[in-house]
mmCIF file of C-alpha atoms in Angstrom:
data_model
loop_
_atom_site.group_PDB
_atom_site.id
_atom_site.type_symbol
_atom_site.label_atom_id
_atom_site.label_comp_id
_atom_site.label_asym_id
_atom_site.label_seq_id
_atom_site.Cartn_x
_atom_site.Cartn_y
_atom_site.Cartn_z
ATOM 1 C CA UNK A 54 -56.922 -27.798 16.583
ATOM 2 C CA UNK A 55 -54.539 -29.710 17.507
ATOM 3 C CA UNK A 56 -53.526 -30.807 14.054
ATOM 4 C CA UNK A 57 -54.841 -28.967 10.298
ATOM 5 C CA UNK A 58 -53.707 -30.386 7.101
ATOM 6 C CA UNK A 59 -55.394 -28.469 4.126
ATOM 7 C CA UNK A 60 -53.995 -29.613 0.164
ATOM 8 C CA UNK A 61 -55.770 -26.229 -1.420
ATOM 9 C CA UNK A 62 -56.641 -22.578 -0.083
ATOM 10 C CA UNK A 63 -60.001 -24.116 -0.362
ATOM 11 C CA UNK A 64 -60.232 -27.681 0.884
ATOM 12 C CA UNK A 65 -58.534 -29.091 4.229
ATOM 13 C CA UNK A 66 -58.758 -30.865 7.549
ATOM 14 C CA UNK A 67 -58.809 -29.918 10.950
ATOM 15 C CA UNK A 68 -58.708 -32.318 14.312
ATOM 16 C CA UNK A 69 -59.320 -31.325 17.660
ATOM 17 C CA UNK A 70 -59.856 -32.996 21.479
ATOM 18 C CA UNK A 71 -61.879 -32.212 24.626
ATOM 19 C CA UNK A 72 -60.671 -32.024 27.559
ATOM 20 C CA UNK A 73 -62.377 -33.759 31.121
ATOM 21 C CA UNK A 74 -62.002 -37.675 32.440
ATOM 22 C CA UNK A 75 -63.383 -39.157 28.822
ATOM 23 C CA UNK A 76 -61.583 -36.973 25.644
ATOM 24 C CA UNK A 77 -62.481 -37.538 22.859
ATOM 25 C CA UNK A 78 -61.107 -36.895 19.290
ATOM 26 C CA UNK A 79 -62.606 -35.152 16.516
ATOM 27 C CA UNK A 80 -62.000 -35.230 12.790
ATOM 28 C CA UNK A 81 -63.125 -32.618 10.498
ATOM 29 C CA UNK A 82 -63.693 -31.453 7.055
ATOM 30 C CA UNK A 83 -63.479 -28.424 4.973
ATOM 31 C CA UNK A 84 -64.272 -27.485 1.607
ATOM 32 C CA UNK A 85 -64.626 -23.093 1.820
ATOM 33 C CA UNK A 86 -62.276 -22.731 3.419
ATOM 34 C CA UNK A 87 -63.258 -22.942 6.467
ATOM 35 C CA UNK A 88 -66.469 -21.029 6.128
ATOM 36 C CA UNK A 89 -68.416 -24.790 6.752
ATOM 37 C CA UNK A 90 -67.062 -27.618 8.143
ATOM 38 C CA UNK A 91 -68.186 -31.589 7.827
ATOM 39 C CA UNK A 92 -67.689 -33.721 11.074
ATOM 40 C CA UNK A 93 -66.289 -37.224 9.856
ATOM 41 C CA UNK A 94 -64.206 -39.018 12.514
ATOM 42 C CA UNK A 95 -63.975 -39.290 15.886
ATOM 43 C CA UNK A 96 -61.928 -41.597 18.607
ATOM 44 C CA UNK A 97 -60.981 -41.659 22.136
ATOM 45 C CA UNK A 98 -58.040 -39.991 23.458
ATOM 46 C CA UNK A 99 -56.385 -36.457 22.514
ATOM 47 C CA UNK A 100 -53.770 -37.387 19.961
ATOM 48 C CA UNK A 101 -53.955 -37.234 16.467
ATOM 49 C CA UNK A 102 -50.149 -35.728 15.446
ATOM 50 C CA UNK A 103 -50.199 -36.227 11.651
ATOM 51 C CA UNK A 104 -52.634 -35.574 9.257
ATOM 52 C CA UNK A 105 -51.592 -36.287 5.703
ATOM 53 C CA UNK A 106 -54.011 -35.709 2.550
ATOM 54 C CA UNK A 107 -53.764 -35.966 -0.936
ATOM 55 C CA UNK A 108 -53.129 -33.503 -3.578
ATOM 56 C CA UNK A 109 -57.092 -32.898 -4.460
ATOM 57 C CA UNK A 110 -57.358 -33.032 -0.678
ATOM 58 C CA UNK A 111 -59.864 -36.312 -1.204
ATOM 59 C CA UNK A 112 -58.164 -39.108 -0.120
ATOM 60 C CA UNK A 113 -56.659 -38.141 4.022
ATOM 61 C CA UNK A 114 -54.382 -40.386 6.414
ATOM 62 C CA UNK A 115 -55.049 -40.022 10.183
ATOM 63 C CA UNK A 116 -52.150 -41.483 12.843
ATOM 64 C CA UNK A 117 -53.288 -41.207 16.098
ATOM 65 C CA UNK A 118 -52.071 -42.249 20.054
ATOM 66 C CA UNK A 119 -48.417 -43.104 20.960
ATOM 67 C CA UNK A 120 -47.268 -45.119 23.723
ATOM 68 C CA UNK A 121 -49.987 -47.230 24.669
ATOM 69 C CA UNK A 122 -50.126 -48.212 20.354
ATOM 70 C CA UNK A 123 -51.038 -45.594 17.455
ATOM 71 C CA UNK A 124 -54.133 -45.907 14.966
ATOM 72 C CA UNK A 125 -54.407 -45.318 11.594
ATOM 73 C CA UNK A 126 -57.026 -44.429 9.608
ATOM 74 C CA UNK A 127 -57.467 -43.681 6.227
ATOM 75 C CA UNK A 128 -59.973 -42.440 4.103
ATOM 76 C CA UNK A 129 -60.640 -42.531 -0.152
ATOM 77 C CA UNK A 130 -63.469 -40.795 -0.589
ATOM 78 C CA UNK A 131 -63.486 -37.338 1.853
ATOM 79 C CA UNK A 132 -64.126 -39.315 5.077
ATOM 80 C CA UNK A 133 -67.492 -41.241 4.397
ATOM 81 C CA UNK A 134 -65.391 -44.605 4.214
ATOM 82 C CA UNK A 135 -62.530 -44.996 6.403
ATOM 83 C CA UNK A 136 -60.371 -47.754 6.836
ATOM 84 C CA UNK A 137 -58.353 -48.561 10.472
ATOM 85 C CA UNK A 138 -55.104 -50.119 11.379
ATOM 86 C CA UNK A 139 -53.288 -50.640 14.500
ATOM 87 C CA UNK A 140 -49.596 -49.971 15.995
ATOM 88 C CA UNK A 141 -48.115 -51.380 17.913
ATOM 89 C CA UNK A 142 -46.932 -50.227 21.446
ATOM 90 C CA UNK A 143 -43.692 -47.381 21.302
ATOM 91 C CA UNK A 144 -43.860 -46.978 17.259
ATOM 92 C CA UNK A 145 -43.786 -43.700 15.536
ATOM 93 C CA UNK A 146 -44.798 -43.240 12.014
ATOM 94 C CA UNK A 147 -43.850 -40.717 8.986
ATOM 95 C CA UNK A 148 -45.627 -40.650 6.089
ATOM 96 C CA UNK A 149 -44.875 -39.263 2.954
ATOM 97 C CA UNK A 150 -48.141 -38.969 1.720
ATOM 98 C CA UNK A 151 -51.466 -40.779 2.168
ATOM 99 C CA UNK A 152 -49.906 -43.993 1.177
ATOM 100 C CA UNK A 153 -46.427 -44.372 1.689
ATOM 101 C CA UNK A 154 -44.600 -44.528 5.407
ATOM 102 C CA UNK A 155 -42.400 -46.040 7.178
ATOM 103 C CA UNK A 156 -42.543 -46.787 10.867
ATOM 104 C CA UNK A 157 -39.730 -47.860 12.944
ATOM 105 C CA UNK A 158 -40.708 -49.890 16.883
ATOM 106 C CA UNK A 159 -37.685 -50.277 19.353
ATOM 107 C CA UNK A 160 -37.041 -53.679 20.423
ATOM 108 C CA UNK A 161 -38.213 -55.447 23.787
ATOM 109 C CA UNK A 162 -34.720 -54.683 25.267
ATOM 110 C CA UNK A 163 -34.714 -50.696 24.041
ATOM 111 C CA UNK A 164 -31.230 -51.653 22.214
ATOM 112 C CA UNK A 165 -32.164 -51.277 18.582
ATOM 113 C CA UNK A 166 -35.233 -50.220 16.228
ATOM 114 C CA UNK A 167 -36.397 -51.967 14.091
ATOM 115 C CA UNK A 168 -37.924 -50.458 10.435
ATOM 116 C CA UNK A 169 -40.706 -51.161 8.345
ATOM 117 C CA UNK A 170 -42.266 -49.732 5.524
ATOM 118 C CA UNK A 171 -45.669 -49.653 3.724
ATOM 119 C CA UNK A 172 -46.519 -48.291 0.396
ATOM 120 C CA UNK A 173 -50.707 -49.196 1.537
ATOM 121 C CA UNK A 174 -51.030 -46.765 4.200
ATOM 122 C CA UNK A 175 -50.927 -49.076 6.874
ATOM 123 C CA UNK A 176 -52.819 -51.840 5.925
ATOM 124 C CA UNK A 177 -49.008 -54.152 4.836
ATOM 125 C CA UNK A 178 -45.699 -53.872 6.981
ATOM 126 C CA UNK A 179 -42.391 -54.885 5.238
ATOM 127 C CA UNK A 180 -39.210 -55.240 7.519
ATOM 128 C CA UNK A 181 -36.117 -52.790 5.644
ATOM 129 C CA UNK A 182 -33.900 -52.530 8.682
ATOM 130 C CA UNK A 183 -32.547 -52.790 11.858
ATOM 131 C CA UNK A 184 -30.313 -50.613 14.151
ATOM 132 C CA UNK A 185 -28.444 -50.175 17.255
ATOM 133 C CA UNK A 186 -28.149 -47.666 19.792
ATOM 134 C CA UNK A 187 -26.009 -46.203 21.282
ATOM 135 C CA UNK A 188 -26.243 -46.701 25.948
ATOM 136 C CA UNK A 189 -28.040 -43.535 25.938
ATOM 137 C CA UNK A 190 -28.816 -42.570 22.164
ATOM 138 C CA UNK A 191 -32.443 -42.478 20.005
ATOM 139 C CA UNK A 192 -33.836 -42.110 17.331
ATOM 140 C CA UNK A 193 -36.210 -40.977 14.864
ATOM 141 C CA UNK A 194 -37.592 -42.099 11.060
ATOM 142 C CA UNK A 195 -38.541 -39.511 8.511
ATOM 143 C CA UNK A 196 -38.959 -39.921 4.484
ATOM 144 C CA UNK A 197 -36.421 -37.838 2.248
ATOM 145 C CA UNK A 198 -36.214 -37.453 -1.386
ATOM 146 C CA UNK A 199 -36.861 -40.528 -3.092
ATOM 147 C CA UNK A 200 -35.608 -42.338 0.625
ATOM 148 C CA UNK A 201 -35.953 -42.736 4.277
ATOM 149 C CA UNK A 202 -34.262 -41.228 6.760
ATOM 150 C CA UNK A 203 -32.805 -42.290 9.975
ATOM 151 C CA UNK A 204 -30.311 -40.933 12.002
ATOM 152 C CA UNK A 205 -28.492 -41.983 15.495
ATOM 153 C CA UNK A 206 -27.844 -40.261 18.858
ATOM 154 C CA UNK A 207 -25.158 -39.456 17.480
ATOM 155 C CA UNK A 208 -25.685 -37.446 14.338
ATOM 156 C CA UNK A 209 -25.168 -39.614 11.405
ATOM 157 C CA UNK A 210 -27.677 -39.794 9.038
ATOM 158 C CA UNK A 211 -28.155 -43.387 7.445
ATOM 159 C CA UNK A 212 -29.793 -42.988 3.922
ATOM 160 C CA UNK A 213 -31.352 -45.093 1.698
ATOM 161 C CA UNK A 214 -32.287 -45.499 -1.838
ATOM 162 C CA UNK A 215 -34.314 -49.328 -3.171
ATOM 163 C CA UNK A 216 -37.041 -48.510 0.071
ATOM 164 C CA UNK A 217 -34.648 -49.794 2.471
ATOM 165 C CA UNK A 218 -32.686 -53.106 0.728
ATOM 166 C CA UNK A 219 -29.219 -51.072 1.760
ATOM 167 C CA UNK A 220 -28.265 -48.087 3.323
ATOM 168 C CA UNK A 221 -25.263 -45.478 3.702
ATOM 169 C CA UNK A 222 -24.057 -43.585 6.434
ATOM 170 C CA UNK A 223 -24.210 -40.029 5.070
ATOM 171 C CA UNK A 224 -23.540 -36.577 6.972
ATOM 172 C CA UNK A 225 -21.225 -38.197 9.581
ATOM 173 C CA UNK A 226 -18.805 -35.429 10.063
ATOM 174 C CA UNK A 227 -19.455 -32.511 11.746
ATOM 175 C CA UNK A 228 -19.103 -29.187 9.824
ATOM 176 C CA UNK A 229 -16.978 -26.237 10.947
ATOM 177 C CA UNK A 230 -20.062 -24.196 11.249
ATOM 178 C CA UNK A 231 -21.335 -26.346 14.197
ATOM 179 C CA UNK A 232 -19.873 -26.151 17.329
ATOM 180 C CA UNK A 233 -17.198 -28.710 19.004
ATOM 181 C CA UNK A 234 -18.522 -28.616 22.161
ATOM 182 C CA UNK A 235 -22.345 -28.552 20.977
ATOM 183 C CA UNK A 236 -24.661 -31.902 21.510
ATOM 184 C CA UNK A 237 -26.246 -33.460 19.174
ATOM 185 C CA UNK A 238 -30.321 -33.667 20.062
ATOM 186 C CA UNK A 239 -32.234 -34.950 16.855
ATOM 187 C CA UNK A 240 -33.364 -34.956 13.217
ATOM 188 C CA UNK A 241 -36.028 -33.590 11.364
ATOM 189 C CA UNK A 242 -37.241 -32.994 7.367
ATOM 190 C CA UNK A 243 -39.345 -31.763 5.314
ATOM 191 C CA UNK A 244 -39.675 -33.655 1.307
ATOM 192 C CA UNK A 245 -40.722 -30.935 -1.330
ATOM 193 C CA UNK A 246 -40.745 -33.144 -4.392
ATOM 194 C CA UNK A 247 -38.447 -36.515 -5.233
ATOM 195 C CA UNK A 248 -35.252 -34.264 -5.868
ATOM 196 C CA UNK A 249 -35.625 -31.033 -3.189
ATOM 197 C CA UNK A 250 -35.839 -31.099 0.434
ATOM 198 C CA UNK A 251 -34.469 -29.897 3.685
ATOM 199 C CA UNK A 252 -32.997 -31.685 7.009
ATOM 200 C CA UNK A 253 -32.511 -30.088 10.260
ATOM 201 C CA UNK A 254 -29.992 -31.007 11.891
ATOM 202 C CA UNK A 255 -30.606 -29.280 15.960
ATOM 203 C CA UNK A 256 -28.240 -29.206 18.757
ATOM 204 C CA UNK A 257 -27.597 -28.242 22.767
ATOM 205 C CA UNK A 258 -24.783 -25.588 22.944
ATOM 206 C CA UNK A 259 -24.372 -26.014 26.652
ATOM 207 C CA UNK A 260 -23.266 -29.835 28.292
ATOM 208 C CA UNK A 261 -26.472 -29.896 29.917
ATOM 209 C CA UNK A 262 -30.145 -28.072 28.945
ATOM 210 C CA UNK A 263 -33.414 -28.929 28.432
ATOM 211 C CA UNK A 264 -34.019 -28.496 25.402
ATOM 212 C CA UNK A 265 -31.961 -27.392 21.747
ATOM 213 C CA UNK A 266 -30.969 -23.678 21.155
ATOM 214 C CA UNK A 267 -28.675 -24.050 17.877
ATOM 215 C CA UNK A 268 -30.004 -25.490 14.761
ATOM 216 C CA UNK A 269 -28.965 -26.065 11.353
ATOM 217 C CA UNK A 270 -30.780 -26.260 7.629
ATOM 218 C CA UNK A 271 -28.927 -28.813 4.715
ATOM 219 C CA UNK A 272 -31.009 -28.557 1.340
ATOM 220 C CA UNK A 273 -30.625 -31.221 -1.145
ATOM 221 C CA UNK A 274 -31.696 -30.865 -4.827
ATOM 222 C CA UNK A 275 -30.986 -34.203 -6.272
ATOM 223 C CA UNK A 276 -32.554 -36.532 -3.887
ATOM 224 C CA UNK A 277 -30.294 -35.838 -1.251
ATOM 225 C CA UNK A 278 -26.832 -37.338 -3.689
ATOM 226 C CA UNK A 279 -25.176 -34.183 -2.097
ATOM 227 C CA UNK A 280 -26.491 -31.989 0.706
ATOM 228 C CA UNK A 281 -25.424 -28.186 0.876
ATOM 229 C CA UNK A 282 -23.140 -26.651 3.813
ATOM 230 C CA UNK A 283 -25.508 -26.123 7.018
ATOM 231 C CA UNK A 284 -27.020 -23.040 7.185
ATOM 232 C CA UNK A 285 -28.137 -21.731 11.384
ATOM 233 C CA UNK A 286 -31.211 -21.418 11.823
ATOM 234 C CA UNK A 287 -32.854 -18.619 14.579
ATOM 235 C CA UNK A 288 -32.814 -18.574 17.565
ATOM 236 C CA UNK A 289 -34.654 -16.764 20.861
ATOM 237 C CA UNK A 290 -35.217 -16.580 23.997
ATOM 238 C CA UNK A 291 -36.240 -20.164 24.418
ATOM 239 C CA UNK A 292 -33.804 -21.740 22.197
ATOM 240 C CA UNK A 293 -34.809 -23.198 18.918
ATOM 241 C CA UNK A 294 -37.056 -21.030 16.621
ATOM 242 C CA UNK A 295 -40.283 -22.811 15.399
ATOM 243 C CA UNK A 296 -39.379 -23.243 11.821
ATOM 244 C CA UNK A 297 -42.070 -24.323 8.577
ATOM 245 C CA UNK A 298 -40.508 -25.070 5.178
ATOM 246 C CA UNK A 299 -42.805 -23.826 2.300
ATOM 247 C CA UNK A 300 -40.964 -24.769 -0.680
ATOM 248 C CA UNK A 301 -36.842 -24.733 -0.711
ATOM 249 C CA UNK A 302 -35.936 -21.111 -0.884
ATOM 250 C CA UNK A 303 -38.963 -19.472 1.117
ATOM 251 C CA UNK A 304 -39.502 -20.610 5.056
ATOM 252 C CA UNK A 305 -41.608 -18.860 7.922
ATOM 253 C CA UNK A 306 -40.436 -18.992 11.493
ATOM 254 C CA UNK A 307 -41.914 -17.850 14.294
ATOM 255 C CA UNK A 308 -38.722 -16.171 17.346
ATOM 256 C CA UNK A 309 -40.111 -15.256 21.053
ATOM 257 C CA UNK A 310 -39.029 -12.244 22.576
ATOM 258 C CA UNK A 311 -39.358 -10.578 26.274
ATOM 259 C CA UNK A 312 -40.725 -6.987 26.066
ATOM 260 C CA UNK A 313 -40.075 -4.308 28.131
ATOM 261 C CA UNK A 314 -43.262 -5.593 30.367
ATOM 262 C CA UNK A 315 -41.375 -9.262 30.950
ATOM 263 C CA UNK A 316 -44.322 -10.718 29.013
ATOM 264 C CA UNK A 317 -42.899 -13.443 25.642
ATOM 265 C CA UNK A 318 -43.857 -12.168 22.555
ATOM 266 C CA UNK A 319 -43.845 -13.937 19.455
ATOM 267 C CA UNK A 320 -43.043 -12.702 15.834
ATOM 268 C CA UNK A 321 -43.489 -14.189 12.578
ATOM 269 C CA UNK A 322 -40.533 -13.756 10.603
ATOM 270 C CA UNK A 323 -39.747 -15.206 7.004
ATOM 271 C CA UNK A 324 -36.920 -15.404 4.251
ATOM 272 C CA UNK A 325 -37.018 -16.046 0.473
ATOM 273 C CA UNK A 326 -33.395 -17.582 0.084
ATOM 274 C CA UNK A 327 -33.024 -20.882 1.519
ATOM 275 C CA UNK A 328 -31.922 -18.717 5.614
ATOM 276 C CA UNK A 329 -29.942 -16.074 3.857
ATOM 277 C CA UNK A 330 -31.711 -13.168 5.492
ATOM 278 C CA UNK A 331 -34.461 -12.992 7.409
ATOM 279 C CA UNK A 332 -37.676 -10.322 6.866
ATOM 280 C CA UNK A 333 -40.034 -9.529 10.033
ATOM 281 C CA UNK A 334 -43.542 -10.258 8.559
ATOM 282 C CA UNK A 335 -45.611 -9.908 11.833
ATOM 283 C CA UNK A 336 -44.458 -7.838 14.866
ATOM 284 C CA UNK A 337 -46.186 -6.989 18.781
ATOM 285 C CA UNK A 338 -48.127 -3.423 17.793
ATOM 286 C CA UNK A 339 -46.849 -2.033 21.131
ATOM 287 C CA UNK A 340 -44.661 -2.305 24.207
ATOM 288 C CA UNK A 341 -47.810 -4.719 26.236
ATOM 289 C CA UNK A 342 -45.802 -7.497 24.270
ATOM 290 C CA UNK A 343 -49.450 -9.064 22.249
ATOM 291 C CA UNK A 344 -49.029 -10.191 18.419
ATOM 292 C CA UNK A 345 -52.560 -8.396 18.050
ATOM 293 C CA UNK A 346 -55.004 -9.889 19.702
ATOM 294 C CA UNK A 347 -53.138 -13.540 19.678
ATOM 295 C CA UNK A 348 -49.783 -15.149 20.250
ATOM 296 C CA UNK A 349 -48.887 -18.232 20.288
ATOM 297 C CA UNK A 350 -48.315 -19.701 16.710
ATOM 298 C CA UNK A 351 -47.985 -23.377 16.322
ATOM 299 C CA UNK A 352 -49.012 -26.221 14.574
ATOM 300 C CA UNK A 353 -48.525 -23.433 11.106
ATOM 301 C CA UNK A 354 -48.778 -25.527 7.512
ATOM 302 C CA UNK A 355 -48.410 -23.648 4.104
ATOM 303 C CA UNK A 356 -48.885 -25.192 0.178
ATOM 304 C CA UNK A 357 -47.081 -21.653 -1.365
ATOM 305 C CA UNK A 358 -45.284 -19.275 -0.423
ATOM 306 C CA UNK A 359 -48.401 -17.467 -0.591
ATOM 307 C CA UNK A 360 -51.611 -19.663 1.347
ATOM 308 C CA UNK A 361 -50.731 -20.557 5.107
ATOM 309 C CA UNK A 362 -52.774 -21.745 8.135
ATOM 310 C CA UNK A 363 -51.631 -21.547 11.603
ATOM 311 C CA UNK A 364 -53.362 -22.877 15.182
ATOM 312 C CA UNK A 365 -53.475 -19.882 17.238
ATOM 313 C CA UNK A 366 -54.170 -19.276 20.804
ATOM 314 C CA UNK A 367 -56.020 -16.269 21.716
ATOM 315 C CA UNK A 368 -54.301 -13.972 24.725
ATOM 316 C CA UNK A 369 -57.000 -10.923 25.191
ATOM 317 C CA UNK A 370 -59.425 -12.988 25.962
ATOM 318 C CA UNK A 371 -60.956 -16.181 27.552
ATOM 319 C CA UNK A 372 -57.746 -18.415 27.692
ATOM 320 C CA UNK A 373 -57.601 -21.474 26.462
ATOM 321 C CA UNK A 374 -59.250 -20.257 23.277
ATOM 322 C CA UNK A 375 -58.304 -22.049 20.389
ATOM 323 C CA UNK A 376 -58.564 -20.442 17.157
ATOM 324 C CA UNK A 377 -57.220 -20.909 13.579
ATOM 325 C CA UNK A 378 -55.285 -18.311 11.210
ATOM 326 C CA UNK A 379 -54.744 -18.316 7.099
ATOM 327 C CA UNK A 380 -52.989 -16.209 5.002
ATOM 328 C CA UNK A 381 -52.745 -15.233 1.567
ATOM 329 C CA UNK A 382 -49.876 -12.888 1.136
ATOM 330 C CA UNK A 383 -46.934 -14.726 2.790
ATOM 331 C CA UNK A 384 -47.462 -13.820 6.533
ATOM 332 C CA UNK A 385 -47.602 -10.393 6.044
ATOM 333 C CA UNK A 386 -51.667 -10.411 7.148
ATOM 334 C CA UNK A 387 -53.832 -13.133 9.011
ATOM 335 C CA UNK A 388 -57.104 -13.825 9.244
ATOM 336 C CA UNK A 389 -59.670 -15.301 10.846
ATOM 337 C CA UNK A 390 -60.994 -19.069 10.066
ATOM 338 C CA UNK A 391 -64.320 -19.818 11.900
ATOM 339 C CA UNK A 392 -64.182 -23.794 13.006
ATOM 340 C CA UNK A 393 -67.211 -25.980 14.104
ATOM 341 C CA UNK A 394 -69.438 -24.751 17.037
ATOM 342 C CA UNK A 395 -68.334 -27.931 18.384
ATOM 343 C CA UNK A 396 -64.727 -26.857 18.443
ATOM 344 C CA UNK A 397 -65.487 -23.488 20.008
ATOM 345 C CA UNK A 398 -68.101 -24.484 22.816
ATOM 346 C CA UNK A 399 -65.350 -27.499 23.858
ATOM 347 C CA UNK A 400 -62.789 -24.465 24.247
ATOM 348 C CA UNK A 401 -64.734 -22.486 26.095
ATOM 349 C CA UNK A 402 -66.525 -24.808 28.519
ATOM 350 C CA UNK A 403 -65.927 -24.498 32.131
ATOM 351 C CA UNK A 404 -64.234 -27.040 34.141
#
């Protein structure tokens, strides 16, 4: 399972891809919480980084591909009919919903990113900004409440509230909670509505490291006009843990720890007060380190504080078998969601 998006506890979408010399990606839809799945779309290649569905699950937008050029697929009738649009090579896109999104495209000299905006699912794009890059810099584009945000390698957030006509630099200074020696690496965001959102800033504490090992979350409740003081997020043996922001107060994280056996194990933790206190929800049942019969939590999604899904990779069975789990009690217990037969066959086939 490569990506999933559920609109409510019963209606959702998943993508998976087959391996081999001619990999393909498939999109499935369920209307009964995964008891039955319907294949609605397939395409060449293994990449489907984004699936965004509408409020009732009837409308969906999929962004596939990456470096050599991406494609956008859009359906308004549950996957019966599709429109498709292309994105240039090197472009990356972020969508707030199946209609509105932004894309940034590097120029030929890799000295700047050009930012585009769409309100019709990628059928048409309007250029709204151009950002210069530092010599070793990079940038990423993401939606913020009622706006779009862009950051540079220096850690400055550029925020527009008028569709990109004007931009304002925010969060340019480093709060005292963040060590002066830490190197900024990237930002991303989670938008809940037109008022509330969380911005996450990632840092590396060493002079050189392979990935971020410090992360801080800023919250806004007025559409980005003001931001809270940063809250430090949990870290683990491998660096920054995976954080899922359910709503402004309820967050879920998975953290890795080293068991006495030397294996890396995972715990699921949760906060109900925006990161002030964390509680362990799921922990390895014994010193051997396995988290029940599965270990690798990834691609977790919650639609409310109680209902969520997580793609996992089993550890006590055949290697490489993907599964999908669901919870209805906020992550305390998880049950298996049946996968479409082709997914199981693809994952269990031998090379």
